[in-house]
Amino acid sequence: EAGVAQSPRYKIIEKRQSVAFWCNPISGHATLYWYQQILGQGPKLLIQFQNNGVVDDSQLPKDRFSAERLKGVDSTLKIQPAKLEDSAVYLCASSQVGWTSVRETQYFGPGTRLLVL
Amino acid sequence: QKEVEQDPGPLSVPEGAIVSLNCTYSNSAFQYFMWYRQYSRKGPELLMYTYSSGNKEDGRFTAQVDKSSKYISLFIRDSQPSDSATYLCAMSKGAQKLVFGQGTRLTINP
């Protein structure tokens, strides 16, 4: 079974520029998550999709971050304009349904490392 | 105060030692407790999962939850160099978002 795919793996941009990340979840997984992991910290949920709909985006800085999941499969996360504090690893995860149970493990991709200069 | 507190380490132990990793939390509504392992430049992977209080064992790994003390632990027996990674505790109230600890960086020395 193929895992969660993310691209690009690394990105370096200057502040005020825009950047986009792409995620392809495990086939058949209805729920998709985007996390931000700042160096030395645990992942923080930015947004959770159930199929096409947003379940939780309470921690997404909506003035600069946006995300979409078209057709309930792939997803993109965009930052515009980027700030220095956005430097982090952006992790995508997927699960079959969305319940936090042993049957609904979140599978994480390798992440995209973003450096904002 | 953070909802979940975890000592970032780093923690370095010799091969074969018993490792103890811990997290404390402040929200008594948490019911689901997990431990994730994250290798360098990889995404986290679920290691152990526990619902409510009690112990759970899986091979060399044992997870303990003490809800009365708001304290969870992960024990690794007969530690191996391949166990070297960052260990993240995570918890949730149910069908809601996971709240992660800071992660403890562990090195097992051959």
Coordinates of C-alpha atoms in Angstrom, one line a residue:
Chain A
E1 CA 0.0 0.0 0.0
A2 CA 1.5 3.3 -1.0
G3 CA 1.9 5.9 1.7
V4 CA 1.0 9.6 1.9
A5 CA 2.9 11.5 -0.7
Q6 CA 4.0 15.1 -0.4
S7 CA 5.8 17.5 -2.6
P8 CA 8.0 19.3 -2.7
R9 CA 10.2 17.9 0.0
Y10 CA 12.1 21.1 0.6
K11 CA 11.4 24.8 -0.2
I12 CA 13.3 27.9 0.5
I13 CA 11.6 31.3 -0.1
E14 CA 11.9 34.9 0.9
K15 CA 9.4 36.5 3.3
R16 CA 6.3 38.0 1.6
Q17 CA 6.6 35.4 -1.2
S18 CA 3.9 32.7 -1.7
V19 CA 4.3 29.0 -1.6
A20 CA 2.2 25.9 -2.1
F21 CA 2.4 22.3 -0.9
W22 CA 0.7 19.3 -2.3
C23 CA -0.5 16.1 -0.6
N24 CA -1.8 12.9 -2.0
P25 CA -3.4 10.7 0.7
I26 CA -3.6 7.0 0.9
S27 CA -6.1 5.7 -1.5
G28 CA -9.6 5.5 0.0
H29 CA -8.8 7.6 3.0
A30 CA -11.7 10.1 3.5
T31 CA -10.0 12.3 6.1
L32 CA -7.0 14.5 5.4
Y33 CA -5.0 16.6 7.9
W34 CA -2.4 19.3 7.5
Y35 CA 0.0 19.9 10.4
Q36 CA 2.7 22.4 11.1
Q37 CA 5.7 21.2 13.0
I38 CA 8.1 23.9 14.1
L39 CA 11.6 22.7 15.0
G40 CA 11.7 21.2 18.5
Q41 CA 7.9 21.1 18.8
G42 CA 5.2 18.6 18.2
P43 CA 2.9 18.8 15.2
K44 CA 0.0 21.3 15.4
L45 CA -3.1 20.7 13.4
L46 CA -3.9 23.4 10.9
I47 CA -6.8 22.0 9.1
Q48 CA -8.8 18.7 8.8
F49 CA -10.9 17.7 5.8
Q50 CA -13.6 15.0 5.7
N51 CA -13.9 14.3 2.0
N52 CA -14.3 17.7 0.5
G53 CA -15.5 19.5 3.6
V54 CA -13.6 21.3 6.3
V55 CA -14.0 19.7 9.8
D56 CA -11.7 21.8 11.8
D57 CA -9.6 24.9 10.8
S58 CA -9.6 26.6 14.1
Q59 CA -5.8 26.9 14.2
L60 CA -5.3 27.9 10.6
P61 CA -4.1 31.5 10.2
K62 CA -6.7 32.4 7.6
D63 CA -5.2 35.8 6.8
R64 CA -2.3 34.1 5.1
F65 CA -3.0 30.3 4.9
S66 CA -5.5 28.6 2.7
A67 CA -6.1 25.0 1.9
E68 CA -8.4 23.1 -0.5
R69 CA -9.2 19.5 -1.2
L70 CA -10.7 19.1 -4.6
K71 CA -12.7 15.9 -5.4
G72 CA -12.0 14.6 -1.9
V73 CA -8.5 13.3 -2.9
D74 CA -5.5 15.5 -3.3
S75 CA -5.0 18.6 -1.2
T76 CA -3.0 21.8 -1.5
L77 CA -1.9 24.1 1.3
K78 CA -0.9 27.7 0.4
I79 CA 0.8 30.4 2.3
Q80 CA 0.6 34.0 1.0
P81 CA 2.5 36.0 2.0
A82 CA 5.0 34.0 4.0
K83 CA 6.5 35.2 7.2
L84 CA 9.8 34.2 8.9
E85 CA 7.8 32.3 11.6
D86 CA 6.3 30.1 9.0
S87 CA 9.6 28.2 8.7
A88 CA 8.6 24.7 9.7
V89 CA 7.8 21.2 8.4
Y90 CA 4.4 20.9 7.0
L91 CA 3.0 17.4 7.4
C92 CA 0.1 15.8 5.7
A93 CA -1.7 12.9 7.2
S94 CA -4.7 10.8 6.2
S95 CA -7.0 8.3 7.9
Q96 CA -9.9 6.1 6.7
V97 CA -12.7 7.9 8.5
G98 CA -11.5 10.4 11.1
W99 CA -12.3 8.9 14.5
T100 CA -9.4 8.8 16.8
S101 CA -9.4 5.0 17.4
V102 CA -7.0 2.2 16.9
R103 CA -8.8 1.4 13.6
E104 CA -8.4 5.0 12.4
T105 CA -4.7 5.6 12.6
Q106 CA -3.4 8.7 11.1
Y107 CA -0.7 8.0 8.5
F108 CA 1.8 10.8 8.0
G109 CA 3.7 11.7 4.9
P110 CA 7.4 12.7 5.0
G111 CA 6.6 16.4 5.2
T112 CA 7.7 19.5 3.3
R113 CA 10.5 21.5 5.0
L114 CA 9.9 25.2 4.5
L115 CA 12.6 27.8 5.2
V116 CA 11.5 31.5 4.9
L117 CA 14.4 33.9 4.7
Chain B
Q1 CA 0.5 26.5 30.3
K2 CA 0.6 24.0 27.5
E3 CA -2.1 21.4 27.4
V4 CA 0.5 18.7 27.0
E5 CA 4.0 18.9 28.5
Q6 CA 6.9 16.6 27.5
D7 CA 10.5 16.9 28.4
P8 CA 12.4 17.5 25.1
G9 CA 15.6 15.8 26.3
P10 CA 17.8 14.8 24.6
L11 CA 18.0 11.4 26.3
S12 CA 20.9 9.2 25.7
V13 CA 21.1 5.6 27.1
P14 CA 23.2 2.5 26.4
E15 CA 21.9 -0.4 24.3
G16 CA 19.8 -2.8 26.4
A17 CA 18.7 -0.2 28.9
I18 CA 15.1 0.3 29.9
V19 CA 13.9 3.7 28.7
S20 CA 11.1 5.7 30.3
L21 CA 9.4 8.5 28.5
N22 CA 6.7 10.7 30.1
C23 CA 4.1 13.3 29.4
T24 CA 1.8 15.3 31.7
Y25 CA -1.4 17.0 30.6
S26 CA -3.8 19.5 32.1
N27 CA -7.1 18.7 30.3
S28 CA -9.0 16.0 32.1
A29 CA -11.3 15.5 29.1
F30 CA -8.6 13.7 27.2
Q31 CA -9.5 10.0 26.8
Y32 CA -7.3 8.7 24.0
F33 CA -3.6 8.6 24.5
M34 CA -1.0 7.8 21.9
W35 CA 2.7 7.5 21.4
Y36 CA 4.2 8.3 18.0
R37 CA 7.8 7.6 16.9
Q38 CA 9.4 10.0 14.4
Y39 CA 12.7 9.3 12.7
S40 CA 14.8 12.1 11.4
R41 CA 13.2 13.7 8.3
K42 CA 10.2 11.4 8.4
G43 CA 6.6 11.8 9.4
P44 CA 5.4 10.4 12.8
E45 CA 4.2 6.8 13.0
L46 CA 1.8 5.5 15.6
L47 CA 3.5 3.2 18.1
M48 CA 1.1 2.7 20.9
Y49 CA -2.5 3.6 21.6
T50 CA -4.4 3.5 24.9
Y51 CA -8.0 4.4 25.7
S52 CA -8.5 5.8 29.2
S53 CA -6.4 4.5 32.2
G54 CA -4.4 1.4 32.3
N55 CA -1.5 -0.4 30.8
K56 CA -0.9 -1.8 27.3
E57 CA 2.0 -3.9 26.2
D58 CA 3.3 -4.6 22.7
G59 CA 6.5 -6.5 22.4
R60 CA 9.2 -4.4 24.0
F61 CA 6.9 -1.4 24.5
T62 CA 4.6 -0.7 27.4
A63 CA 2.3 2.3 27.6
Q64 CA 0.8 3.4 30.9
V65 CA -1.9 6.0 31.6
D66 CA -2.7 7.4 35.0
K67 CA -5.7 9.7 34.5
S68 CA -5.9 10.6 38.2
S69 CA -2.4 12.1 38.0
K70 CA -2.8 13.3 34.4
Y71 CA 0.4 11.4 33.5
I72 CA 1.3 9.0 30.8
S73 CA 4.4 6.9 30.2
L74 CA 6.1 4.8 27.5
F75 CA 8.6 2.2 28.6
I76 CA 11.0 0.6 26.1
R77 CA 12.7 -2.6 27.3
D78 CA 15.9 -4.0 25.8
S79 CA 16.4 -0.8 23.9
Q80 CA 18.1 -1.0 20.5
P81 CA 20.0 1.5 18.4
S82 CA 17.1 1.4 15.9
D83 CA 14.9 2.8 18.7
S84 CA 16.8 6.1 18.3
A85 CA 14.2 8.7 17.3
T86 CA 12.0 11.4 18.6
Y87 CA 9.0 10.1 20.6
L88 CA 5.8 12.2 20.7
C89 CA 2.9 11.7 23.0
A90 CA -0.5 12.8 21.7
M91 CA -3.9 12.8 23.1
S92 CA -7.5 13.7 22.2
K93 CA -11.0 14.0 23.7
G94 CA -12.4 11.7 21.1
A95 CA -13.2 12.3 17.5
Q96 CA -11.3 15.6 17.7
K97 CA -7.9 16.8 16.9
L98 CA -4.8 15.3 18.4
V99 CA -2.8 17.5 20.8
F100 CA 0.9 16.6 20.6
G101 CA 3.6 17.0 23.2
Q102 CA 6.9 18.6 22.3
G103 CA 8.7 15.3 21.7
T104 CA 11.6 13.7 23.4
R105 CA 14.7 13.0 21.4
L106 CA 16.1 9.6 22.3
T107 CA 19.5 8.1 21.3
I108 CA 20.4 4.5 22.1
N109 CA 24.2 4.0 22.1
P110 CA 25.6 0.7 20.9

